Short mmCIF file of C-alpha atoms and ligand atoms in Angstrom, two decimals:
data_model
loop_
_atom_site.label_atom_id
_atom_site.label_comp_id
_atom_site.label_asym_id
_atom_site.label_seq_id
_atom_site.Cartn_x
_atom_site.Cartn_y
_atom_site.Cartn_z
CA UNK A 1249 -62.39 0.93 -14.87
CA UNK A 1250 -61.89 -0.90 -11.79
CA UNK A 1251 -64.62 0.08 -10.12
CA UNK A 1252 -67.07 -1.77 -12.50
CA UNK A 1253 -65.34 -4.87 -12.57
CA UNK A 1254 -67.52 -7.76 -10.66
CA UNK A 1255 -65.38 -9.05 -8.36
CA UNK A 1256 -65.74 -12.77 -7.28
CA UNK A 1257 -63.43 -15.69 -5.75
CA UNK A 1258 -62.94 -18.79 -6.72
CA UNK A 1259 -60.06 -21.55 -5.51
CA UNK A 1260 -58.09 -21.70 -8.61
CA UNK A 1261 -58.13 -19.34 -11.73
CA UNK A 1262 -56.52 -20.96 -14.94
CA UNK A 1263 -55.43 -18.92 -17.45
CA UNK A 1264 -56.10 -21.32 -20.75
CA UNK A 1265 -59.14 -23.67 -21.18
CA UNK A 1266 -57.25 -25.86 -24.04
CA UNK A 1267 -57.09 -29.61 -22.83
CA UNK A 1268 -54.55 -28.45 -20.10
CA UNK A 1269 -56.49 -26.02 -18.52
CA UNK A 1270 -59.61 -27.62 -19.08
CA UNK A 1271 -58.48 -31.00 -17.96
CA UNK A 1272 -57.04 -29.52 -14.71
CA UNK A 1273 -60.13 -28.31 -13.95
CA UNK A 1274 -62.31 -31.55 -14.69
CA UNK A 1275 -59.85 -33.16 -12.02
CA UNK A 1276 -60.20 -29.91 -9.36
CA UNK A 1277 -63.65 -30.80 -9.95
CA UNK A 1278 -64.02 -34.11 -8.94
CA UNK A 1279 -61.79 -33.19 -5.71
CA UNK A 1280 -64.26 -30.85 -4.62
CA UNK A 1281 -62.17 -27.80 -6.13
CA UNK A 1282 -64.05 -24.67 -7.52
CA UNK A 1283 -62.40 -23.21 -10.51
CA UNK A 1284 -62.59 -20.61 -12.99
CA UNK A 1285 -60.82 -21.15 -16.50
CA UNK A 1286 -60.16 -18.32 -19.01
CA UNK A 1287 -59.40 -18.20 -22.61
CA UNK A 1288 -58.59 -15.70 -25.32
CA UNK A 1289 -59.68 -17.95 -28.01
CA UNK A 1290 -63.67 -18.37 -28.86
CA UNK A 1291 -64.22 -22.55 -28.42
CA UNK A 1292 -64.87 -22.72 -32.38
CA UNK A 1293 -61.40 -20.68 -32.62
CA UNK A 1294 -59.69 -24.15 -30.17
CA UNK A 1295 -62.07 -26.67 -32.24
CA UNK A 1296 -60.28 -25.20 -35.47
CA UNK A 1297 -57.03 -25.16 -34.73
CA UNK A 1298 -55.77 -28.89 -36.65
CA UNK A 1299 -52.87 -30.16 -33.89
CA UNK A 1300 -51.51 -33.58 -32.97
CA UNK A 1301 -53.07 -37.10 -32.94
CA UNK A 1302 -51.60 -39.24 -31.05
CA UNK A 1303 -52.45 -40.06 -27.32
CA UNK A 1304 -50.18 -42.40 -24.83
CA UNK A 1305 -52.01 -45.01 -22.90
CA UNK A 1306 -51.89 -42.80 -19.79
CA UNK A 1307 -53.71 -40.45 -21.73
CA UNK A 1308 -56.82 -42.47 -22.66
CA UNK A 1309 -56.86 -43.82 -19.01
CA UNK A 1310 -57.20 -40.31 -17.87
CA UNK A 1311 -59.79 -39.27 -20.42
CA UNK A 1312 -61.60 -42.24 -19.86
CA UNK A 1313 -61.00 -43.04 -16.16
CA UNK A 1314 -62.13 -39.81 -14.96
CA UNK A 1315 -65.04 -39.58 -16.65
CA UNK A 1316 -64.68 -37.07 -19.49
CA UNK A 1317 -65.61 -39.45 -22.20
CA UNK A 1318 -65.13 -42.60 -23.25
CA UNK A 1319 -65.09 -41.71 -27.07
CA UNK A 1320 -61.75 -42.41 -27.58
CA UNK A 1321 -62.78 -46.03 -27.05
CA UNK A 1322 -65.09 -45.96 -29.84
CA UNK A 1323 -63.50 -42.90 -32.19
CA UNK A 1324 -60.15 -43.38 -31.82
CA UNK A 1325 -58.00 -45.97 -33.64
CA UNK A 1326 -55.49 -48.42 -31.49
CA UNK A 1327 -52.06 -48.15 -33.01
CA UNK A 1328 -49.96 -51.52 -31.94
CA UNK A 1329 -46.82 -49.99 -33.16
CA UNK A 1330 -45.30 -47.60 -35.80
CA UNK A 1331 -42.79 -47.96 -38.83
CA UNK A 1332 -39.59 -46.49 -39.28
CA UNK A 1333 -38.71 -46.43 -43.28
CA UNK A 1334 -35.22 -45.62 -43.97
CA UNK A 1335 -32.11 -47.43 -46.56
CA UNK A 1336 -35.22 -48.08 -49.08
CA UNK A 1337 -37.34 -49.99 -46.76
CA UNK A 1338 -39.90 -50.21 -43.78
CA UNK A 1339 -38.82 -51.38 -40.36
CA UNK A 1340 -41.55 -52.13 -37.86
CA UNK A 1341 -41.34 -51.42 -33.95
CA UNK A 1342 -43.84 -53.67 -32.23
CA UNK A 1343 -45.20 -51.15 -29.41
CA UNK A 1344 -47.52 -54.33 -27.81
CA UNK A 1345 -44.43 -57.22 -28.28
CA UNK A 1346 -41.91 -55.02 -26.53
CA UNK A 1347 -43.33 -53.32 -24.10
CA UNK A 1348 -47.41 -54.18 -24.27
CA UNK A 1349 -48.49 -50.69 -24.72
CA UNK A 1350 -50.24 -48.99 -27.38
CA UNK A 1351 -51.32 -45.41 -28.45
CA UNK A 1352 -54.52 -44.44 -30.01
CA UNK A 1353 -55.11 -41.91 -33.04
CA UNK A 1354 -57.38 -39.72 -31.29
CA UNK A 1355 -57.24 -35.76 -32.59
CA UNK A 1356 -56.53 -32.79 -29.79
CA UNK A 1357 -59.33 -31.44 -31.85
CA UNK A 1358 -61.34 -34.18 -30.28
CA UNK A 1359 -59.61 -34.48 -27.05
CA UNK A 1360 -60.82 -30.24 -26.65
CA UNK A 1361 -64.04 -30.68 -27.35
CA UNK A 1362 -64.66 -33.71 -25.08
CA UNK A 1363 -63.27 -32.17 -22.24
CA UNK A 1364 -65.28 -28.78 -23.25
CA UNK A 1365 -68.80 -30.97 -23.29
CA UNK A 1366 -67.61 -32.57 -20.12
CA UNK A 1367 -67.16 -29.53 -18.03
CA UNK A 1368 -70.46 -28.44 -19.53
CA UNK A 1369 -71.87 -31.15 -18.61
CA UNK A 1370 -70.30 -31.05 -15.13
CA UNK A 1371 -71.71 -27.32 -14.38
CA UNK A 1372 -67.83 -26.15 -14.86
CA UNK A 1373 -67.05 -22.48 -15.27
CA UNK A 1374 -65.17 -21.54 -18.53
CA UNK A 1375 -65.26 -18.67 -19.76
CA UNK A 1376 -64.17 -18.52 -23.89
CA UNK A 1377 -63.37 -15.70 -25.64
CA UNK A 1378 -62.47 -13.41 -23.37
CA UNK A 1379 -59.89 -10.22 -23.64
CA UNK A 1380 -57.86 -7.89 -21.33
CA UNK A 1381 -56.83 -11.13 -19.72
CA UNK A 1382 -53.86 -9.92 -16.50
CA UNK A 1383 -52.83 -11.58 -13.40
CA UNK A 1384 -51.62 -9.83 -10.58
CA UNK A 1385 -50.34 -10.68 -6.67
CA UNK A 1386 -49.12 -13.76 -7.81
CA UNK A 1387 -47.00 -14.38 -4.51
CA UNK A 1388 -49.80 -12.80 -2.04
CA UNK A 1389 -52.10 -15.30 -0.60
CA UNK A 1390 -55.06 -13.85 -2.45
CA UNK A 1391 -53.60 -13.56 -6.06
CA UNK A 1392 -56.46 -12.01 -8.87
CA UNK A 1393 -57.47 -12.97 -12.21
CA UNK A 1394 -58.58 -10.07 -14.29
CA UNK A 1395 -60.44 -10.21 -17.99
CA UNK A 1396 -63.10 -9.06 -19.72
CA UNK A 1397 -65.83 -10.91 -20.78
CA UNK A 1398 -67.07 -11.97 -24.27
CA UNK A 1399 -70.10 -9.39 -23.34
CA UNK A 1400 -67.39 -6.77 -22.82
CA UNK A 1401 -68.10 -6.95 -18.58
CA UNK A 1402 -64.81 -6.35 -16.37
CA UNK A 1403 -64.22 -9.17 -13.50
CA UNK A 1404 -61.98 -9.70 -11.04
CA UNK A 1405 -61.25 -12.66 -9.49
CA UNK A 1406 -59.09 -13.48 -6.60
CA UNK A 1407 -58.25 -17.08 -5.99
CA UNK A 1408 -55.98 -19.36 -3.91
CA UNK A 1409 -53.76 -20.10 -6.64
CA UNK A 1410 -53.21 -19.03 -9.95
CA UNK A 1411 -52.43 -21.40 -12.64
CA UNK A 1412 -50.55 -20.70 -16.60
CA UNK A 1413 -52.20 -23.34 -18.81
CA UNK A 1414 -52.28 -20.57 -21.55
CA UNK A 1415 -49.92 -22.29 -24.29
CA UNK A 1416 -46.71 -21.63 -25.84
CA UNK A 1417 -47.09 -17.66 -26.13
CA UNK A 1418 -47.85 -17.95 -22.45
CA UNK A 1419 -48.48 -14.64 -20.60
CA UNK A 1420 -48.59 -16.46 -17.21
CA UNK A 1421 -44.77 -17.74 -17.72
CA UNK A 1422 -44.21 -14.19 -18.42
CA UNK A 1423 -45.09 -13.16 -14.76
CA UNK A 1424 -42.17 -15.44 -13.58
CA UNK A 1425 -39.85 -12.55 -12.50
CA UNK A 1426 -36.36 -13.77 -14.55
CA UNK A 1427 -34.04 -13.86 -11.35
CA UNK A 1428 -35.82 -16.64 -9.96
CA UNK A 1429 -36.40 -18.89 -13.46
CA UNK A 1430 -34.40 -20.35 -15.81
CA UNK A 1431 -35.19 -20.81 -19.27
CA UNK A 1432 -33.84 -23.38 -21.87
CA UNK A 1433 -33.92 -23.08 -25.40
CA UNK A 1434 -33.40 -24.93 -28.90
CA UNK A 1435 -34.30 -23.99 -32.44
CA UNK A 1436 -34.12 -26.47 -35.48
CA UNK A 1437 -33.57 -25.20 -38.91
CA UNK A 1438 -36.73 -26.80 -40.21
CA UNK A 1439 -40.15 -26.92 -39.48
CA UNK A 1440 -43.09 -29.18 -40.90
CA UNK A 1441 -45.69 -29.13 -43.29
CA UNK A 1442 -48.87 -30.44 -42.48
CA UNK A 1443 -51.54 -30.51 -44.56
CA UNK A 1444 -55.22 -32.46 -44.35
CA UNK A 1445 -56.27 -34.85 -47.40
CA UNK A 1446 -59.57 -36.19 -48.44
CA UNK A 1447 -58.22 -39.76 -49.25
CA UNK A 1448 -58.08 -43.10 -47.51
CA UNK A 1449 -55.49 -44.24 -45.48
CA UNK A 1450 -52.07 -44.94 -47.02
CA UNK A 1451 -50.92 -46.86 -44.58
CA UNK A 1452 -52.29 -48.83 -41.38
CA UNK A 1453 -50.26 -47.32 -38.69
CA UNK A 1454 -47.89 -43.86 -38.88
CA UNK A 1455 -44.77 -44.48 -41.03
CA UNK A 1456 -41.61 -42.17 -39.75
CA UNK A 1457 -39.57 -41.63 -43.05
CA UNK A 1458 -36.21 -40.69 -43.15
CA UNK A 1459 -35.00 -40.19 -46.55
CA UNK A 1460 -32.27 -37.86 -48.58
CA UNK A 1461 -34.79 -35.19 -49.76
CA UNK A 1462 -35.64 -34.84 -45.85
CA UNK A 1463 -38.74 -36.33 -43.28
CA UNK A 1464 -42.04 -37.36 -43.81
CA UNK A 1465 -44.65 -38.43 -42.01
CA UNK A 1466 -47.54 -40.88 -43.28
CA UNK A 1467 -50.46 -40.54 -40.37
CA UNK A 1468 -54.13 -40.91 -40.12
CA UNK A 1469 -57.60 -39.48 -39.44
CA UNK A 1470 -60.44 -41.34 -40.52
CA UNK A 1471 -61.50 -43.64 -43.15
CA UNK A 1472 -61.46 -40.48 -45.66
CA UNK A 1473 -59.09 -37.80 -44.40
CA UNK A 1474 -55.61 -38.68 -43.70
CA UNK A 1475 -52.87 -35.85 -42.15
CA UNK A 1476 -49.25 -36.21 -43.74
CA UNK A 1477 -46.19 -34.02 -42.67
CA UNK A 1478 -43.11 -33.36 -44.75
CA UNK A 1479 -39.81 -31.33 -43.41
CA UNK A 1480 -39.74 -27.85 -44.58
CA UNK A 1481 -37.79 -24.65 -44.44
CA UNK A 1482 -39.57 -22.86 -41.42
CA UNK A 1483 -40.05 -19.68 -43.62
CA UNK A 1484 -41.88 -21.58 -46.12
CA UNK A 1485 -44.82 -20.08 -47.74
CA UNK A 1486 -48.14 -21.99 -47.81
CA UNK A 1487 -49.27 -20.07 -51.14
CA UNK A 1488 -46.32 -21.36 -52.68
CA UNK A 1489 -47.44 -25.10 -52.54
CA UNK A 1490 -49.95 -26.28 -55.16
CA UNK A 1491 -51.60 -29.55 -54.42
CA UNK A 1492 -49.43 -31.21 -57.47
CA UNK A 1493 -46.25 -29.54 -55.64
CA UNK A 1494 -46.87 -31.05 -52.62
CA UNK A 1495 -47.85 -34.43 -53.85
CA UNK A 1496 -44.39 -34.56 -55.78
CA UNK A 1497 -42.28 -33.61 -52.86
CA UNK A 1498 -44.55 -36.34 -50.35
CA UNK A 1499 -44.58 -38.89 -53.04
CA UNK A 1500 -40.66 -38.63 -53.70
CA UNK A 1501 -39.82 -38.61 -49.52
CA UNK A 1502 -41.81 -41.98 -49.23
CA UNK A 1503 -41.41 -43.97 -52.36
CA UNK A 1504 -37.04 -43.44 -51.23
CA UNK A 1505 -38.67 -46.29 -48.87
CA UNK A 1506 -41.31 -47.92 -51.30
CA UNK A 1507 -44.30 -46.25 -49.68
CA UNK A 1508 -46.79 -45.00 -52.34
CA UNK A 1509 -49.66 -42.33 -50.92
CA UNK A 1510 -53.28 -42.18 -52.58
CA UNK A 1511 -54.02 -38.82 -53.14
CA UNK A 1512 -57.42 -36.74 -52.79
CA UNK A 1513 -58.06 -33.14 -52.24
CA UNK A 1514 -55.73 -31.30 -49.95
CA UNK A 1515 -58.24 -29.06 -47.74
CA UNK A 1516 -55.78 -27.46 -44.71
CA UNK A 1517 -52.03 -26.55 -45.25
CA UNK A 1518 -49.79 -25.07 -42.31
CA UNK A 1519 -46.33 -24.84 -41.39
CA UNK A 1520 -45.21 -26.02 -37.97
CA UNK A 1521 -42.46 -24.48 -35.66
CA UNK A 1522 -40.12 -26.62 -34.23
CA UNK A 1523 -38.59 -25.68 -30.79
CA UNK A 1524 -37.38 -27.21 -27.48
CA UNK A 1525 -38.33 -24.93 -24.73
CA UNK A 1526 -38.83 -25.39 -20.66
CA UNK A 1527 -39.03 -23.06 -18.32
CA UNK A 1528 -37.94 -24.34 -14.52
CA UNK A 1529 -39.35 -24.05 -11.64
CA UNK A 1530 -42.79 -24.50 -12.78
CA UNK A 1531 -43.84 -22.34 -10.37
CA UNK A 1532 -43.37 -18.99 -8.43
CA UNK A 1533 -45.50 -17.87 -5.22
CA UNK A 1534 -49.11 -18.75 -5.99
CA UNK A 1535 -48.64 -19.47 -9.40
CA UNK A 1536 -47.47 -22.29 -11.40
CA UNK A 1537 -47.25 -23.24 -14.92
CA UNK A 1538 -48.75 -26.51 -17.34
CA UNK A 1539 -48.15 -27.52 -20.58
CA UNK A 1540 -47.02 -25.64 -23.60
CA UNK A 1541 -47.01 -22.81 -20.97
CA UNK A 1542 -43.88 -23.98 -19.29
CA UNK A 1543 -42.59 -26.60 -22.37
CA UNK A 1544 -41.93 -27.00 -26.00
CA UNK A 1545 -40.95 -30.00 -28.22
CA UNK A 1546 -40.72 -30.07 -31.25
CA UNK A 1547 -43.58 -32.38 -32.92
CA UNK A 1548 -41.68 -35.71 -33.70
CA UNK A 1549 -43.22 -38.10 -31.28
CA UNK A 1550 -46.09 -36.06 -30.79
CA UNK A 1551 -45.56 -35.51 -27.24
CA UNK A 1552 -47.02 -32.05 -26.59
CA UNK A 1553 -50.38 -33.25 -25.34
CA UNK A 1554 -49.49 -35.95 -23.15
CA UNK A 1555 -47.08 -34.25 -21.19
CA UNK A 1556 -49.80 -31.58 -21.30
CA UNK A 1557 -52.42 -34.23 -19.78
CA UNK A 1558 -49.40 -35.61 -17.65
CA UNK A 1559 -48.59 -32.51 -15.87
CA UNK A 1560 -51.75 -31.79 -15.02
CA UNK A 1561 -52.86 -34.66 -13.28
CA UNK A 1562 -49.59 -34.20 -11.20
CA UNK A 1563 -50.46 -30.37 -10.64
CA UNK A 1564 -54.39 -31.89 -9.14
CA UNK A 1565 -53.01 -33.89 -6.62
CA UNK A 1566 -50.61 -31.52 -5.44
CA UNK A 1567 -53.09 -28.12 -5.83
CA UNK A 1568 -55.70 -30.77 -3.54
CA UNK A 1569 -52.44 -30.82 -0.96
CA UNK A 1570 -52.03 -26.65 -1.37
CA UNK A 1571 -56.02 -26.12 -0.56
CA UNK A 1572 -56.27 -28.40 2.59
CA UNK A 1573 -52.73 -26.97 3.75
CA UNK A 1574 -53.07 -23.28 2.64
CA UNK A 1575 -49.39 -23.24 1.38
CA UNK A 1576 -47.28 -23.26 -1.47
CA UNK A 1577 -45.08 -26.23 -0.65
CA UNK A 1578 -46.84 -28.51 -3.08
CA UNK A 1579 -46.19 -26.48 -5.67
CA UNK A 1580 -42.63 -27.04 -5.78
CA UNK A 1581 -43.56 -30.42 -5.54
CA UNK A 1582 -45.10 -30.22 -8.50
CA UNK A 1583 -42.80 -28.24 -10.55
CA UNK A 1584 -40.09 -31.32 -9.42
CA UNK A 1585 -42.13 -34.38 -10.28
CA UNK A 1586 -43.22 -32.83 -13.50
CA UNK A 1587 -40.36 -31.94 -14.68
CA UNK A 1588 -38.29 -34.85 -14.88
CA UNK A 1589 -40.98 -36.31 -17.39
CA UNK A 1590 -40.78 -33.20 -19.31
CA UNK A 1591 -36.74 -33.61 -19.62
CA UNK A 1592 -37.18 -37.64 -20.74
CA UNK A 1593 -39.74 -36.12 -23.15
CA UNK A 1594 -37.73 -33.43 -24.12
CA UNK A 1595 -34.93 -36.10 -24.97
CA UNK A 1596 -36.96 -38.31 -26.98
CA UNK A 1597 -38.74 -35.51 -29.17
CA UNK A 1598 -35.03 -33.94 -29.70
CA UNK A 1599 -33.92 -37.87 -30.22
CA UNK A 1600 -36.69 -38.85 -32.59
CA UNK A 1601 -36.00 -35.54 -34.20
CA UNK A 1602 -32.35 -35.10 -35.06
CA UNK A 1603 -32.79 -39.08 -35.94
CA UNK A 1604 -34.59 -38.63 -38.76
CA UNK A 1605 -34.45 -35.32 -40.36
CA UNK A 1606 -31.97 -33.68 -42.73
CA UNK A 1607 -30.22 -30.69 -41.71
CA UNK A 1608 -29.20 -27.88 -44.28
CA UNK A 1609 -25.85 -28.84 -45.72
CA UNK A 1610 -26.06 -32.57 -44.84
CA UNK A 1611 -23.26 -34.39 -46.02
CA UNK A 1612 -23.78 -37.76 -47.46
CA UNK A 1613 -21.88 -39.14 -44.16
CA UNK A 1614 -24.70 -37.63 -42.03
CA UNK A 1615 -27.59 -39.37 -44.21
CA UNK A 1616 -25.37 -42.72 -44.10
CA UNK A 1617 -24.76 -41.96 -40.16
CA UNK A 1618 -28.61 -41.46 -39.57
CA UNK A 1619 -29.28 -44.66 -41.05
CA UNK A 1620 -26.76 -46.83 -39.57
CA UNK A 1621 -28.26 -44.89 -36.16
CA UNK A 1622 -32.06 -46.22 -37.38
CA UNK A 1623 -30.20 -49.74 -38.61
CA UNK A 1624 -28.97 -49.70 -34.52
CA UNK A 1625 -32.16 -48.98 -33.13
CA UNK A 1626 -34.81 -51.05 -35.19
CA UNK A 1627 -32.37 -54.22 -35.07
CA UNK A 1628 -32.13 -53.98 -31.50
CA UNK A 1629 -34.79 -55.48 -29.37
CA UNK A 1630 -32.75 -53.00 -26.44
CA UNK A 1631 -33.39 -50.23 -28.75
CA UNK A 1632 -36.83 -50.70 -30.08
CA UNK A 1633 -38.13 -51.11 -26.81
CA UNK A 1634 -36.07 -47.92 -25.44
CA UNK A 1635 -38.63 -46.33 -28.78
CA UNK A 1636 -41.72 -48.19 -27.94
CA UNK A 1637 -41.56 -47.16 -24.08
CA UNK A 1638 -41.00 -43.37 -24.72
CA UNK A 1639 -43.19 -43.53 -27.74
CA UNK A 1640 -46.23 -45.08 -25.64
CA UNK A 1641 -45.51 -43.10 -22.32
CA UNK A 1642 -43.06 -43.88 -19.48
CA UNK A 1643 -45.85 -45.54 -17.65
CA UNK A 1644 -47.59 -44.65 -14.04
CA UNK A 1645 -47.14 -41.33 -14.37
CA UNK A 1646 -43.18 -41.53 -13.85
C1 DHB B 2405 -49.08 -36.74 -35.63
C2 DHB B 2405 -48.27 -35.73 -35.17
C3 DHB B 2405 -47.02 -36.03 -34.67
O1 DHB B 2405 -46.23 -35.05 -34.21
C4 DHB B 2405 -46.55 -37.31 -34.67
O2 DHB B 2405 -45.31 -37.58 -34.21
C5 DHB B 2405 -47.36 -38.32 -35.11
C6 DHB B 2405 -48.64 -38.02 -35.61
C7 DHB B 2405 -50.44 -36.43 -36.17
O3 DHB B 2405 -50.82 -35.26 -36.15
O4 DHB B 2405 -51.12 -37.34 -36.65
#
């Protein structure tokens, strides 16, 4: 088999082309950086896949600033702040009054397929749909990427450094040998439902609700599709929800704090895992880890992306550093300066989390507890702006 592999080189081989992977390699790019990114998934597979919508500031600058697109601008709707509704009413936390930041509803469906057009555009090498993906000499200074086309051809290609931008079932992190990582873990007895509705909006800006049945989530699309999330057992079965099930259960969670939804057709249902995960160092010999690859949270904040986007402009300028140097130093680099956003992000996803869902066997002291907790923070200009800054992204990078 080996023998009819086409062998090639490149400077860095990423194993992932979702907006990690892809990103990383827009910004190798524009240093001058050849790279080759990888991906089991066919692009229409990615494009399909319904995930997150809301982008930090730092975010947008980077998607904008850099060149990918600037369709955010005009697609994406600026969000000036968010509601909490809890105790039978709606609190507001005024994102541009505290802290003069905002986020923008801007799909990682959309985020993906900019950054796909861009390194299109840009010539970029990305190779979708691919199989028999393996990495090997990960701590020799040639390491090797090897996969097999979407035409079924063998290839082999070694590169300076190898990088795991290939999600939360990462293989990459895999290759960490376990003496010289640690990894962290948290499961939550819940996960969410998400589904996708053919209605307009039910509310302006994303409403968090905490209420005794358990969490909801009021968010947005577009003018006629709207995504809502509701707190679910994490075994739950999709078949088991008719649209007139689901409507009752949402409807119930968000009139608690006089919300009313409009309903339409419900055309996507999932159920979403909740988990805190990171694996540290970010990085072993030649290789080193972004994203999902080396970090979980759990959706409440919607924080996966950014510190997706956030790690890998940090892993650029320190990859640029590893090229003109020839040596792994910046990696560790890296793995340090990334990491201590992923732990303030880990925090406030666990924070937002624990905040305002209802664990199994609640006791009415919990539900009061949670409330006087939401009372504390929304009455609080300290607190609100604590929300606002996390919610918006620690700015500069930090
Ligand atoms: C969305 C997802 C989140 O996890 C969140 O906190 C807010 C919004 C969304 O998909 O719209």
């Amino acid at each position: 088999m080996t023998s009819s592999r086409v062998h090639s080189r490149t400077q860095i081989a990423v194993v992932g082309a979702g907006p990690a992977g892809l990103m990383l390699s827009h910004l190798l790019a524009r240093a001058g950086i050849d790279s080759v990114a990888v991906d089991l998934r066919s692009r229409r597979e990615i494009e399909e896949t319904h995930r997150a919508g809301i982008l930090e500031q730092d975010s947008v600058d980077l998607l904008v600033g850099t060149g990918v697109s600037d369709r955010v601008h005009r697609d994406g709707y600026r969000h000036d702040g968010i509601e909490l509704a809890f105790g039978g009413g709606g609190h507001r936390i005024d994102f541009q009054g505290l802290v003069g930041a905002s986020t923008r509803l801007y799909p990682q469906t959309d985020v993906f397929t900019d950054l796909a057009d861009a390194r299109r555009r840009d010539g970029g090498d990305v190779r979708f749909g691919v199989s028999d993906v393996s990495v090997g000499d990960r701590v020799s200074d040639a390491p090797v990427l090897r996969f097999t086309d979407a035409d079924g051809i063998g290839h082999e290609i070694r590169a300076d450094f190898l990088v795991g931008a290939d999600g939360s079932r990462s293989l990459c992190r895999r290759e960490i040998p376990e003496g010289a990582r640690t990894q962290y873990f948290r499961e939550y007895p819940f996960a969410w439902f998400g589904i996708l509705v053919e209605a307009p909006p039910s509310a302006p800006e994303l409403v968090y609700n905490h209420s005794p049945r358990g969490f909801a989530l009021i968010s947005q699309r577009t003018g006629s599709l709207q995504r809502m999330y509701f707190q679910c057992d994490p075994a739950e079965d999709v078949g088991d929800w008719s649209d007139d099930r689901i409507w009752h259960e949402l409807q119930s969670r968000v009139g608690a704090n006089g919300h009313v939804l409009r309903e339409g057709p419900i055309t996507s249902r999932t159920v979403l895992p909740f988990r805190s995960f990171v694996q540290e160092p970010m990085h072993h010999g030649r290789l080193v880890l972004a994203g999902d690859a080396a970090h979980t949270v759990p959706p409440t904040g919607a924080k996966g992306l950014n510190l997706a986007l956030a790690d890998v402009r940090v892993l650029a300028e320190e990859l640029e550093r590893a090229v003109a140097r020839g040596d792994t130093a910046p990696l560790a680099a890296y793995s340090e300066r990334a990491l201590g956003r992923v732990w303030k992000a880990q925090h406030f996803s666990y924070w937002m989390t624990t905040m305002l869902h209802t664990l199994p066997g609640a006791t009415p002291f919990d539900l009061r507890r949670q409330e006087g907790e939401l009372a504390a923070v929304t009455g609080s200009t300290a607190g609100s702006a604590y929300l606002a800054e996390a919610y918006t992204g620690w700015p500069g990078g930090r």
